[in-house]
Coordinates of C-alpha atoms and ligand atoms in Angstrom, one line a residue:
X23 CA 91.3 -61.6 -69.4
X24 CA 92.0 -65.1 -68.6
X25 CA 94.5 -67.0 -69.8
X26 CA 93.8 -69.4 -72.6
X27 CA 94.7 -72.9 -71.7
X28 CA 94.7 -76.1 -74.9
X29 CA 95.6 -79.9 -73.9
X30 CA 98.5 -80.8 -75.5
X31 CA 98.3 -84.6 -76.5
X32 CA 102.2 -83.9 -76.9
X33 CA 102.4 -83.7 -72.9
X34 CA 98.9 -85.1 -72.2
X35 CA 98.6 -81.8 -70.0
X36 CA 97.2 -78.3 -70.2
X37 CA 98.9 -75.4 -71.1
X38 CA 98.7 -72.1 -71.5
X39 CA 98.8 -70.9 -74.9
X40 CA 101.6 -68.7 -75.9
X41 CA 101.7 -67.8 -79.6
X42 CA 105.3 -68.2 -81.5
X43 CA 104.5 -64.8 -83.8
X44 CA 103.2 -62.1 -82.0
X45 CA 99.4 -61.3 -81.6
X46 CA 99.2 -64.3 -84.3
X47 CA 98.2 -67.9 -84.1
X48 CA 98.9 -70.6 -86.6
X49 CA 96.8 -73.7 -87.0
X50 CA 97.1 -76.9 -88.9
X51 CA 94.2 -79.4 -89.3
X52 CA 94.7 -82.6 -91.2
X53 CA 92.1 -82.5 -93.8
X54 CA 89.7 -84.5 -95.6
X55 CA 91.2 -87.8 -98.1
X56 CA 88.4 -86.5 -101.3
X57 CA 87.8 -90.0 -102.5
X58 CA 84.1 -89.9 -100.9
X59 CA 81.5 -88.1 -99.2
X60 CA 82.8 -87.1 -95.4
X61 CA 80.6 -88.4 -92.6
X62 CA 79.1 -86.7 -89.7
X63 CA 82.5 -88.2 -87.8
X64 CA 84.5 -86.4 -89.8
X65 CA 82.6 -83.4 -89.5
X66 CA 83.0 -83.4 -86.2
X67 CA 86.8 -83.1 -86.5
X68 CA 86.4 -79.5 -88.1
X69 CA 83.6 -78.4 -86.2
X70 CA 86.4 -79.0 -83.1
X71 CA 89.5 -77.2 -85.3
X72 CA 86.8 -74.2 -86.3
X73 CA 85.4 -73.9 -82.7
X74 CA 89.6 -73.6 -81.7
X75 CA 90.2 -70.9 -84.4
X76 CA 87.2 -69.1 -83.2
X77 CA 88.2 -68.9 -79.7
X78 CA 91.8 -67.8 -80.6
X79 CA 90.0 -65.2 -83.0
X80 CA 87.8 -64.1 -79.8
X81 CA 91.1 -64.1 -77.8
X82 CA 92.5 -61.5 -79.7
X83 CA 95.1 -63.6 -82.0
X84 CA 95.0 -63.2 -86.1
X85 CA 94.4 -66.5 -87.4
X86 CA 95.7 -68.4 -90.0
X87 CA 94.4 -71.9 -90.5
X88 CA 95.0 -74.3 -93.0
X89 CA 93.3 -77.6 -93.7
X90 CA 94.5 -79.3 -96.5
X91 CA 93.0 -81.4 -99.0
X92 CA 94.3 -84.8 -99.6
X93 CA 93.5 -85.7 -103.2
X94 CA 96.8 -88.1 -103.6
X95 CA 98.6 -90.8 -101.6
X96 CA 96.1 -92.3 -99.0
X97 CA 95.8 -95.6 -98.8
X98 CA 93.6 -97.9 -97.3
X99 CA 95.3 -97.9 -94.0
X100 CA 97.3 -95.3 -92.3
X101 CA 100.1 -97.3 -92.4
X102 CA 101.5 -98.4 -95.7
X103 CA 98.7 -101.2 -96.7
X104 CA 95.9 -101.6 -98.9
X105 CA 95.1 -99.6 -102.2
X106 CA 95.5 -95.7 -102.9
X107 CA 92.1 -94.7 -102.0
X108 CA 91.6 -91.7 -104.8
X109 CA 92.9 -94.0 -107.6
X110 CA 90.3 -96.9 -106.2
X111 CA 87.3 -94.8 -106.1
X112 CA 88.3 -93.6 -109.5
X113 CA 88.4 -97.3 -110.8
X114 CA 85.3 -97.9 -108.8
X115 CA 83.4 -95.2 -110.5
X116 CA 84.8 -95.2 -113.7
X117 CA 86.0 -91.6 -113.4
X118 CA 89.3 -90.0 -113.4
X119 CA 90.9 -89.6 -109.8
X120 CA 90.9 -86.0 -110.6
X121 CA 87.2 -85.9 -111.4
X122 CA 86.4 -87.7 -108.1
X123 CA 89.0 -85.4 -106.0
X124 CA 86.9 -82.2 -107.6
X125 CA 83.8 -83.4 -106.6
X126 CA 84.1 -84.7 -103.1
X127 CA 86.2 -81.7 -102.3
X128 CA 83.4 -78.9 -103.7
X129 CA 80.9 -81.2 -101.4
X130 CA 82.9 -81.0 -98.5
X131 CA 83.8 -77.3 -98.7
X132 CA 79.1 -77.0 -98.8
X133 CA 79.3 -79.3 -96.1
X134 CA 81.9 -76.8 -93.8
X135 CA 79.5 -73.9 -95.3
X136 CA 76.4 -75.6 -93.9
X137 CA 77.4 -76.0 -90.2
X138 CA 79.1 -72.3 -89.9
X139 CA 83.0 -73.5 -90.3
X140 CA 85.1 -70.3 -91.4
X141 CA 86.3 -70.4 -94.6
X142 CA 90.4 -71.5 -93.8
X143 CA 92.7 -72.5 -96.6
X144 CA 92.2 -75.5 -98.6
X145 CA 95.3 -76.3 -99.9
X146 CA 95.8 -79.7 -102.2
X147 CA 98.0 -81.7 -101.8
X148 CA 98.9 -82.3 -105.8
X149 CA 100.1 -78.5 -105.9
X150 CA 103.1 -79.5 -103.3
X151 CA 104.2 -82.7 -104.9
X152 CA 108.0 -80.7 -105.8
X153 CA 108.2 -79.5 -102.7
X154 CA 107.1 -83.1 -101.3
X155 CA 110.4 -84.6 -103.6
X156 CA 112.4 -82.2 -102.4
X157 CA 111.9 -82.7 -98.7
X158 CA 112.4 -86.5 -99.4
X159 CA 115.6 -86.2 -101.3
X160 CA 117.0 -83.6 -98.0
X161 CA 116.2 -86.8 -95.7
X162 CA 116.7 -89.4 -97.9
X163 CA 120.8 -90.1 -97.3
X164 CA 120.3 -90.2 -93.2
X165 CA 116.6 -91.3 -92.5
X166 CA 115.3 -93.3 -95.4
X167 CA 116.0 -96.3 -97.5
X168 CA 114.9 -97.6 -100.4
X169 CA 113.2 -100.8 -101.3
X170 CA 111.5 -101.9 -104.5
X171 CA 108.2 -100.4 -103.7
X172 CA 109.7 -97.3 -102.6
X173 CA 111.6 -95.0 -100.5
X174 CA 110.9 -95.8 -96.7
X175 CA 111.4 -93.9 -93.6
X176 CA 114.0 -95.4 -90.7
X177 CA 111.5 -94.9 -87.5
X178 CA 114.8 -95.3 -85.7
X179 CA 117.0 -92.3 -87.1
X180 CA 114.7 -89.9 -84.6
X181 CA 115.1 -89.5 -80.8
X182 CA 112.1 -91.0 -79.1
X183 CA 109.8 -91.7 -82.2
X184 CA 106.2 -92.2 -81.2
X185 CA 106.4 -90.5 -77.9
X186 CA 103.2 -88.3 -79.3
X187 CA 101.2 -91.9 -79.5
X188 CA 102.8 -93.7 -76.0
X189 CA 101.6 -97.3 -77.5
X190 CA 103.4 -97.3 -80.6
X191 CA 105.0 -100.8 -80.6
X192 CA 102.0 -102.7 -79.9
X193 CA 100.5 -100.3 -82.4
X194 CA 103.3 -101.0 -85.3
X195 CA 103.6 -104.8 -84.4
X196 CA 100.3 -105.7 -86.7
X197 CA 102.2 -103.5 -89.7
X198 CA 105.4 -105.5 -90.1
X199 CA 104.8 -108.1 -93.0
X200 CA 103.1 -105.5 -95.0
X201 CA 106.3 -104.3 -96.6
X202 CA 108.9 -106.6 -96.9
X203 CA 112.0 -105.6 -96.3
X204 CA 111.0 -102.7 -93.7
X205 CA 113.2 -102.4 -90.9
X206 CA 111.2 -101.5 -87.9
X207 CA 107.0 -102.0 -88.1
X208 CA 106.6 -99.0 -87.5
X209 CA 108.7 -97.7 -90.7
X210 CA 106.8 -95.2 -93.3
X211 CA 106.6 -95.0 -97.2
X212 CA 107.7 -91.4 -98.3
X213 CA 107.8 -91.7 -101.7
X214 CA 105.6 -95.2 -102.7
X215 CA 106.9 -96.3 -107.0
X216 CA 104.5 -97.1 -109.2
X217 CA 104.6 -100.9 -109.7
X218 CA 106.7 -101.7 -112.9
X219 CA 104.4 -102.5 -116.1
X220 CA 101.7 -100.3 -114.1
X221 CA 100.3 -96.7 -114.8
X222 CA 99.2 -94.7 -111.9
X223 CA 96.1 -92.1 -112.8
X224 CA 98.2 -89.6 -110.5
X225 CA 101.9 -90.3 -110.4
X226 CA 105.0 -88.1 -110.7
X227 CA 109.2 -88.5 -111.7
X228 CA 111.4 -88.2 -108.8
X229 CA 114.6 -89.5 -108.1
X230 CA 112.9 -93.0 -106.6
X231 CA 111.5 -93.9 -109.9
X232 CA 107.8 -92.8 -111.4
X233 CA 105.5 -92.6 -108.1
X234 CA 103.3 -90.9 -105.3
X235 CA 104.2 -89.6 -102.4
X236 CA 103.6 -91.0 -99.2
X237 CA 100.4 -89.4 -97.0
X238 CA 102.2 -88.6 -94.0
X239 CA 104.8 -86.0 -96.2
X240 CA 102.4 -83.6 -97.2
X241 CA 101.3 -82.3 -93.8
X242 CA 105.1 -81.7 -92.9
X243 CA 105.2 -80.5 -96.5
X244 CA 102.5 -78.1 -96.4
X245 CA 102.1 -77.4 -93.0
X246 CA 105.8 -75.7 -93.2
X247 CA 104.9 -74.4 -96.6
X248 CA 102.0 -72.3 -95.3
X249 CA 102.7 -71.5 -91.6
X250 CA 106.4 -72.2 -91.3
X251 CA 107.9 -74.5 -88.5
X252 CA 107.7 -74.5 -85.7
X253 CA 103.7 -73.2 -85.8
X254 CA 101.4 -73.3 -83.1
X255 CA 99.3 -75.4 -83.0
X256 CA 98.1 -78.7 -84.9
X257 CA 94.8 -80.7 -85.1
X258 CA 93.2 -83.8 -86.1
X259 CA 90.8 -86.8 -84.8
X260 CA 92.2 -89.2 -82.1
X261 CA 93.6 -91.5 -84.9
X262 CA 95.9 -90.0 -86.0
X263 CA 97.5 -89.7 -83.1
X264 CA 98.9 -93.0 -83.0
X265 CA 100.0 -93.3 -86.7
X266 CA 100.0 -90.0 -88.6
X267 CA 100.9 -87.2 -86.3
X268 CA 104.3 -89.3 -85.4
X269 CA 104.9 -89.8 -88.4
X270 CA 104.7 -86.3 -89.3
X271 CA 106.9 -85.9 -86.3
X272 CA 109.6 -88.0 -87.2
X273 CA 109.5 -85.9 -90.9
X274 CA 109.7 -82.7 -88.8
X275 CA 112.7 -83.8 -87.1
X276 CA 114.5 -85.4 -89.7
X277 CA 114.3 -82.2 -91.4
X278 CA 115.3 -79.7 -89.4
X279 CA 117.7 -81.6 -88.3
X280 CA 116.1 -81.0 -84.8
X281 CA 113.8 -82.5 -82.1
X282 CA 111.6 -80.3 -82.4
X283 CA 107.9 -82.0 -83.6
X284 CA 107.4 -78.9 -86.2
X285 CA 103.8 -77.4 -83.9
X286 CA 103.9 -76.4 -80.3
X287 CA 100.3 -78.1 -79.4
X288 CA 99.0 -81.2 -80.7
X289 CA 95.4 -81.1 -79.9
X290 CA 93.2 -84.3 -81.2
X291 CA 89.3 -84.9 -81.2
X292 CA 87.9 -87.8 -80.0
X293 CA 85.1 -89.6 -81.9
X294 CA 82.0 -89.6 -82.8
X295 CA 80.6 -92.9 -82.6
X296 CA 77.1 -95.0 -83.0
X297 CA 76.2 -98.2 -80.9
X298 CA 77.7 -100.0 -83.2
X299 CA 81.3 -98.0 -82.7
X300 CA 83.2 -96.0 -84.6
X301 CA 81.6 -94.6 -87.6
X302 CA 83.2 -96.0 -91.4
X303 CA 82.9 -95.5 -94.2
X304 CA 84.0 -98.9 -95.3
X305 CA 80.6 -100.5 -95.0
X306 CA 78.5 -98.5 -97.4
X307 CA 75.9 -96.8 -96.5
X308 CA 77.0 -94.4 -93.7
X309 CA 75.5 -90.8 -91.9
X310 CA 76.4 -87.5 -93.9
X311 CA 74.9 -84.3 -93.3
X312 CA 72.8 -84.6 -95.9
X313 CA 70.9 -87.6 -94.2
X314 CA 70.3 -85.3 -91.6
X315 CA 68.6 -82.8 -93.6
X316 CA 67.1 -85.3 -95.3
X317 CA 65.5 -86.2 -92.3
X318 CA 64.7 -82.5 -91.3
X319 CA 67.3 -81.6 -88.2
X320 CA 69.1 -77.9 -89.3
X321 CA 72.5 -78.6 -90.5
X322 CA 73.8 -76.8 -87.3
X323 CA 71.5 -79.0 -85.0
X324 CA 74.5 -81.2 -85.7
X325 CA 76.7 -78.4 -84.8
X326 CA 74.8 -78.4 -81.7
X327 CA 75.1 -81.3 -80.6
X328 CA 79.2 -81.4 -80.8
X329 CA 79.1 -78.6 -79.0
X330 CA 77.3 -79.9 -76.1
X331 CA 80.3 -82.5 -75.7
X332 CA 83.7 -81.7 -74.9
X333 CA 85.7 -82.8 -77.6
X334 CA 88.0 -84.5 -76.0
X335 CA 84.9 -87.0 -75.0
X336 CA 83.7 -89.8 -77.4
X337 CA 80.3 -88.7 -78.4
X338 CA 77.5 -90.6 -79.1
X339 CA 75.5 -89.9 -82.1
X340 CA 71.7 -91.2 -81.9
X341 CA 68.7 -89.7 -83.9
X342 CA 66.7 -88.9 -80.3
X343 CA 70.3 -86.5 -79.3
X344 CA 70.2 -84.6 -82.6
X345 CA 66.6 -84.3 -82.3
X346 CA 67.5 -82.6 -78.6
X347 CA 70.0 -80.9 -80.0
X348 CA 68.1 -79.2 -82.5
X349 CA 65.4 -78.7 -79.8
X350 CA 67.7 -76.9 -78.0
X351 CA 69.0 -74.5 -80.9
X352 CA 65.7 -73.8 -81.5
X353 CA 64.8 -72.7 -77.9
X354 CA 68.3 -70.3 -78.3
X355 CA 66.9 -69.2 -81.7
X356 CA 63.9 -67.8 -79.8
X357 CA 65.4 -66.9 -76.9
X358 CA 67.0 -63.9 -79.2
X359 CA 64.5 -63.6 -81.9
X360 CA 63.5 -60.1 -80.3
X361 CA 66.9 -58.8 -80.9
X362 CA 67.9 -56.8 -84.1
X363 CA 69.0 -59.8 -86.2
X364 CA 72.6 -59.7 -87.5
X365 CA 74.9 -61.2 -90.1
X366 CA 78.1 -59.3 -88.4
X367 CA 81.1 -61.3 -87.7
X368 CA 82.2 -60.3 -84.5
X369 CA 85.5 -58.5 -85.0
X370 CA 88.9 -59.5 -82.9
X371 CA 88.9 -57.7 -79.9
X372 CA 92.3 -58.1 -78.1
X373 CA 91.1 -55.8 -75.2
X374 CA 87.2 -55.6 -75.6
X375 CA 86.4 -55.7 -71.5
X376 CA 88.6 -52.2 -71.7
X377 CA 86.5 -50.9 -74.9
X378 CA 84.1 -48.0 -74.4
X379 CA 81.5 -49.4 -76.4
X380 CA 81.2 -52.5 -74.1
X381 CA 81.8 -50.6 -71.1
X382 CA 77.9 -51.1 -70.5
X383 CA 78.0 -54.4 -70.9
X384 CA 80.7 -54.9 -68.4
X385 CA 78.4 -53.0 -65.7
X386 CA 75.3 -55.1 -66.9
X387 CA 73.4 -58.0 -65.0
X388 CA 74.9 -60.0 -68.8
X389 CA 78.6 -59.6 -67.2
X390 CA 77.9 -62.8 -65.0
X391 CA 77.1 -65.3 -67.2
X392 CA 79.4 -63.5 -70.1
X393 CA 82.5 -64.1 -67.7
X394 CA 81.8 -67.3 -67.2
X395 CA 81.3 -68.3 -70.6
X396 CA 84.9 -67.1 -71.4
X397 CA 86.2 -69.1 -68.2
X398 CA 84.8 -71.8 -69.6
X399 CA 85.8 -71.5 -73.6
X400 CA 89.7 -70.4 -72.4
X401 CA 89.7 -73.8 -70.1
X402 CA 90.5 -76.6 -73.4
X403 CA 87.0 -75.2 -75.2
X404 CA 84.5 -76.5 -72.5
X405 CA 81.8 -76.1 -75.0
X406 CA 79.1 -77.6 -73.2
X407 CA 79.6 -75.3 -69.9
X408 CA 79.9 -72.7 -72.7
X409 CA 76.6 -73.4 -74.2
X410 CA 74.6 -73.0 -70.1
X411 CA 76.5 -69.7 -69.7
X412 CA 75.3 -68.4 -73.0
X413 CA 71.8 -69.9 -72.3
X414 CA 71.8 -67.7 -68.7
X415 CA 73.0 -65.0 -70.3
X416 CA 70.0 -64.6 -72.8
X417 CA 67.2 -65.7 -70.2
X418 CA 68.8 -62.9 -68.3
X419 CA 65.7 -60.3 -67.7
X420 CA 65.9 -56.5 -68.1
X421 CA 68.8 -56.4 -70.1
X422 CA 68.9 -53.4 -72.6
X423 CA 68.5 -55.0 -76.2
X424 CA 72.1 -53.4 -77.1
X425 CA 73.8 -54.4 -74.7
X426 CA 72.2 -58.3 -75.2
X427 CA 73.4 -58.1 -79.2
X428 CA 76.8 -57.1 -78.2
X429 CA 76.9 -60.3 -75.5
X430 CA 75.4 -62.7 -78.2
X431 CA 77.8 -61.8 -80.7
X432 CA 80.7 -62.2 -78.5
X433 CA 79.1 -66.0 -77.4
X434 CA 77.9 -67.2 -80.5
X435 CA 81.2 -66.0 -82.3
X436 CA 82.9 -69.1 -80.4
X437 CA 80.1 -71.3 -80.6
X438 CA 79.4 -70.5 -84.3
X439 CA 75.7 -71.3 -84.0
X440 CA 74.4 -67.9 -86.2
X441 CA 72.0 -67.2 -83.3
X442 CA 71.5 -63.7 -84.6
X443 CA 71.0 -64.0 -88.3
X444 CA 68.9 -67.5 -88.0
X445 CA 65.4 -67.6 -88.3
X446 CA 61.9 -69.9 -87.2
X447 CA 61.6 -70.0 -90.6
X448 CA 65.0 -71.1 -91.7
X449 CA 64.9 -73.9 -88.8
X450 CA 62.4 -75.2 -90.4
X451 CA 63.5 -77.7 -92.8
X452 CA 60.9 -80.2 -94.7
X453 CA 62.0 -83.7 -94.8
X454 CA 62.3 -85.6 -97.7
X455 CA 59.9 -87.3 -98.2
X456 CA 58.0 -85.6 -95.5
X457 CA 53.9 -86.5 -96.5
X458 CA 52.0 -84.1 -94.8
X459 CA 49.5 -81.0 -95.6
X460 CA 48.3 -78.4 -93.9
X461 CA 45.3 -79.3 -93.0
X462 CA 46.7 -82.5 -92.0
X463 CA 48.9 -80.1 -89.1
X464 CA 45.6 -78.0 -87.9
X465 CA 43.7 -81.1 -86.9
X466 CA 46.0 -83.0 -85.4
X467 CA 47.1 -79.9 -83.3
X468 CA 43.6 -79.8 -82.8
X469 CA 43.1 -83.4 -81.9
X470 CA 46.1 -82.8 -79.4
X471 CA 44.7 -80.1 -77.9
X472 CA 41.2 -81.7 -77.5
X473 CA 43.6 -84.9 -75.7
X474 CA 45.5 -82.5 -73.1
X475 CA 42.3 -81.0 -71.7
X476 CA 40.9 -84.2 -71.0
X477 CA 44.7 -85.1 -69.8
X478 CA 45.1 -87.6 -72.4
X479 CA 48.7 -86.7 -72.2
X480 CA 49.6 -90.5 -73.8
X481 CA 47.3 -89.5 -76.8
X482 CA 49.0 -86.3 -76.7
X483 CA 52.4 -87.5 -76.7
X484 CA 51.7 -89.7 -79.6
X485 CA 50.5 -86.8 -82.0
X486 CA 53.3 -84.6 -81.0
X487 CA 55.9 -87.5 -82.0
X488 CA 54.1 -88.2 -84.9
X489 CA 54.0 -84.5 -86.3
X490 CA 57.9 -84.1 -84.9
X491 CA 58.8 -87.6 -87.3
X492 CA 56.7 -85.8 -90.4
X493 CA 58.5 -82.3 -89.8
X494 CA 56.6 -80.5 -87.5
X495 CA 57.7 -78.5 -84.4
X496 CA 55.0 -78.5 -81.4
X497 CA 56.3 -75.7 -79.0
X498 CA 54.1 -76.3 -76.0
X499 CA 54.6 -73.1 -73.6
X500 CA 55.6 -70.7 -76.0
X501 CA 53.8 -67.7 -75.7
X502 CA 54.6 -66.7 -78.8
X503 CA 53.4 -69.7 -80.8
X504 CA 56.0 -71.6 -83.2
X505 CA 54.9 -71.4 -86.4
X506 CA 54.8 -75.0 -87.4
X507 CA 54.3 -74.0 -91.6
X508 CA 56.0 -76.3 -93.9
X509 CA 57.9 -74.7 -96.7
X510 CA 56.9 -76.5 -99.6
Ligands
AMP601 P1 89.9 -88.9 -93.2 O1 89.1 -88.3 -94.3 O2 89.6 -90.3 -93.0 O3 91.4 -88.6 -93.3 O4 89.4 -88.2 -91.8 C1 89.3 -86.8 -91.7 C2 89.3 -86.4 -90.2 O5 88.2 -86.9 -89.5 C3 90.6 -86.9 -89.5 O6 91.0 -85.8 -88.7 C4 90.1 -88.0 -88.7 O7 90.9 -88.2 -87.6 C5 88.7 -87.6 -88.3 N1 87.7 -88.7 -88.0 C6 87.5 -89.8 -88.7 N2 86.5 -90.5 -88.1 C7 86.1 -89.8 -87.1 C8 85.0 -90.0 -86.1 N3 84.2 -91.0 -86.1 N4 84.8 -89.0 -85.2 C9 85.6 -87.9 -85.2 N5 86.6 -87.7 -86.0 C10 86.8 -88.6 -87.0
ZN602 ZN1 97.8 -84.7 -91.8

């Protein structure tokens, strides 16, 4: 089989992957801050970290991934400015911060459901405050220092800090005033005291006074916690690259008294953006994946439409890509809605190309397209050359229908797209306030019809956008007709 080959931000340069544990691969994604809804930009962050797992799962390694839950110690900025945001939202919404971390972590974990992400382990960060105390009192004495608004990390006690980000002074210059007293700029809060006369919603005794910890200690926290350091391999979005990750780094080394960054591969996502840049969710109103359903695309049109990107390209979101996104799963969805249908995860098959069962396969007009995909999945997750070998593979004619399961199973279980258990009917999803009967449908697919024999095609045109923005599909060449019924 190929060799598998990840960028590592660490070097900026591929390399192959070599697991630390045997057969095993270990991966760590920084996870969601539960004060509030995630966006799609977000999303897209774990669609890249479950799309890695898959194809290490497909590669034959047993997975263990974690992506923790940060319900504590996030402020406003990355660096150590602004308000805690769990204790604001609580203020904000007159809820406890426990309240709010419950609910915007139960909709995140439908959220992961909804667009096919494998279930990994949500740790919270609350459950490793001890451990969090304890890793700040073994650094505390030759890497920190303490000021009155808490215990702060000495960026200058490591070899080389930053070296992950490469811009890190022009980065930390903006962060110096914040905290008065810091050192260098680019010095961290691990453990932040509750200011005196003030009660913190969430705040714990350590030997810096009543507090939180700081955000950057509970990935080095947990992450050793859970896979042990050094693991192999550890995710995020491009941000945190520049603040978090070296930060994280700079923990890693203080405490094992080594220079080693605690994971082998730092791989980031870029962003999703809009036109008007990077999505927030400072200004309000901002794009979850329940606006998309709202608005009738298939949770995994979304899905779709990282895919088709590298993820180490920004991506643009717009309304007309998701709509040819979800065009395109839809075409995939009927391209294999012949085939028996099937909920089966596709199980880890370190040697599958040597397998009887898939010996067929192998000697089958599928191999082509199949080998490519796999070139194109081991080189960093080249999704979207992925996505044209998997489409070859099922326009590929006079393949036995066995032998074209087996081959969409092994595809889709990288892609995560549920080819074979998806449905016409289950892509069909009824916008919100979608106003429109069925009667309404027949004559203006009559009406359209009557327009494309006398080559009205403008006319044409017009209809089919207008029953696409109410709901309805119009599959012109389809021989077997979609079925355009709303489900009411
Ligand atoms: P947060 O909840 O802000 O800590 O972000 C959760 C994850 O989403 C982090 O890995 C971020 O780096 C990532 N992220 C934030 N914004 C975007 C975006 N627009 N596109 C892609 N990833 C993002
Ligand atoms: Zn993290």
């Amino acid at each position: 089989m190929t060799e598998l080959k990840l960028f590592n931000s660490l070097t900026r340069e591929l390399q192959p992957f070599e697991p630390i544990h045997d057969g095993e691969a270990r991966v760590y994604t920084c996870g969601p801050t539960v004060y509030n809804y995630q966006h799609i930009g977000n999303m897209r962050a774990y669609i890249f970290a479950d799309t890695l797992g898959r194809a290490l799962s497909f590669k034959g390694y047993k997975l263990t991934h974690v992506i923790n839950i940060t319900d504590v110690g996030h402020l406003t900025s990355d660096a150590d400015e602004g308000d805690d945001k769990m204790e604001k939202a609580a203020a904000a919404q007159g809820k406890s911060a426990w309240d709010i971390a419950a609910f915007y972590q139960a909709d995140f974990e439908a959220d992961l459901a909804r667009l096919n992400i494998r279930k990994p382990a949500h740790p919270k960060a609350t459950e490793y405050v001890e451990a969090m105390i304890e890793w700040g009192q073994s650094i505390a004495d030759k890497h920190c220092y303490e000021l009155g608004s808490g215990l702060y990390f000495d960026v200058s006690t490591v070899p080389d800090y930053g070296r992950l980000a490469r811009a890190v002074t022009d980065e930390g210059e903006g962060r110096i005033d914040e905290v008065e007293g810091k050192r260098n700029a680019a010095d961290f809060a691990i453990w932040r005291k509750t200011p005196p006369g003030e009660t913190r919603q969430m705040e714990w005794d350590s030997p810096w006074g009543k507090g939180a910890p700081g955000w950057h200690l509970e990935c080095s926290v947990m992450s050793k916690e859970l896979l042990g350091h050094p693991f192999d391999i550890h995710t995020g979005g491009i941000d945190h690259r520049e603040i978090h990750h070296p930060n994280e780094i700079a923990q890693n080394q203080a405490h094992g008294n080594c220079d080693h960054s605690g994971a082998k591969i730092w791989m980031h996502n870029n962003f999703l953006i809009d036109r008007g840049g990077k999505m927030s969710k400072s200004d309000g109103e901002f794009l979850r994946l329940q606006l998309l359903v709202d608005r009738g695309f298939h949770p995994l049109a979304y899905r779709m439409l990282c895919l088709q990107a590298h993820y180490r390209s920004e991506l643009e979101f717009s309304w007309e890509n998701l709509q040819a996104a979800f065009t395109r799963l839809k075409r995939l969805v009927m391209g294999v809605e012949k085939l028996p249908k099937s909920d089966d995860e596709f199980e880890v098959y370190e040697f599958y190309e040597a397998m009887e069962s898939y010996k067929k396969m192998w000697q089958s007009k599928v191999a082509e397209p199949l080998k490519d995909f796999e070139s194109a999945i081991f080189d960093d997750l080249n999704t979207p050359i992925a996505l044209t070998a998997l489409e070859r593979a099922i326009a590929t004619k006079k393949v036995d229908n066995e032998i074209m399961v087996q081959a969409v199973e092994a595809m889709d279980s990288v892609l995560g797209l549920g080819l074979l258990s998806l449905s016409r009917t289950d892509l069909r999803i009824r916008p919100k306030d979608a106003q429109i009967t069925e009667e309404e449908i027949e004559a203006q697919l009559a009406a359209r019809k009557e327009a494309r024999s006398n080559k009205d095609f403008e006319t044409s045109d017009r209809i089919r956008d207008d029953l696409i923005s109410k709901g309805v599909d119009v599959m012109d060449g389809d021989p077997l007709g979609w079925d355009w019924k709303l489900d009411i």
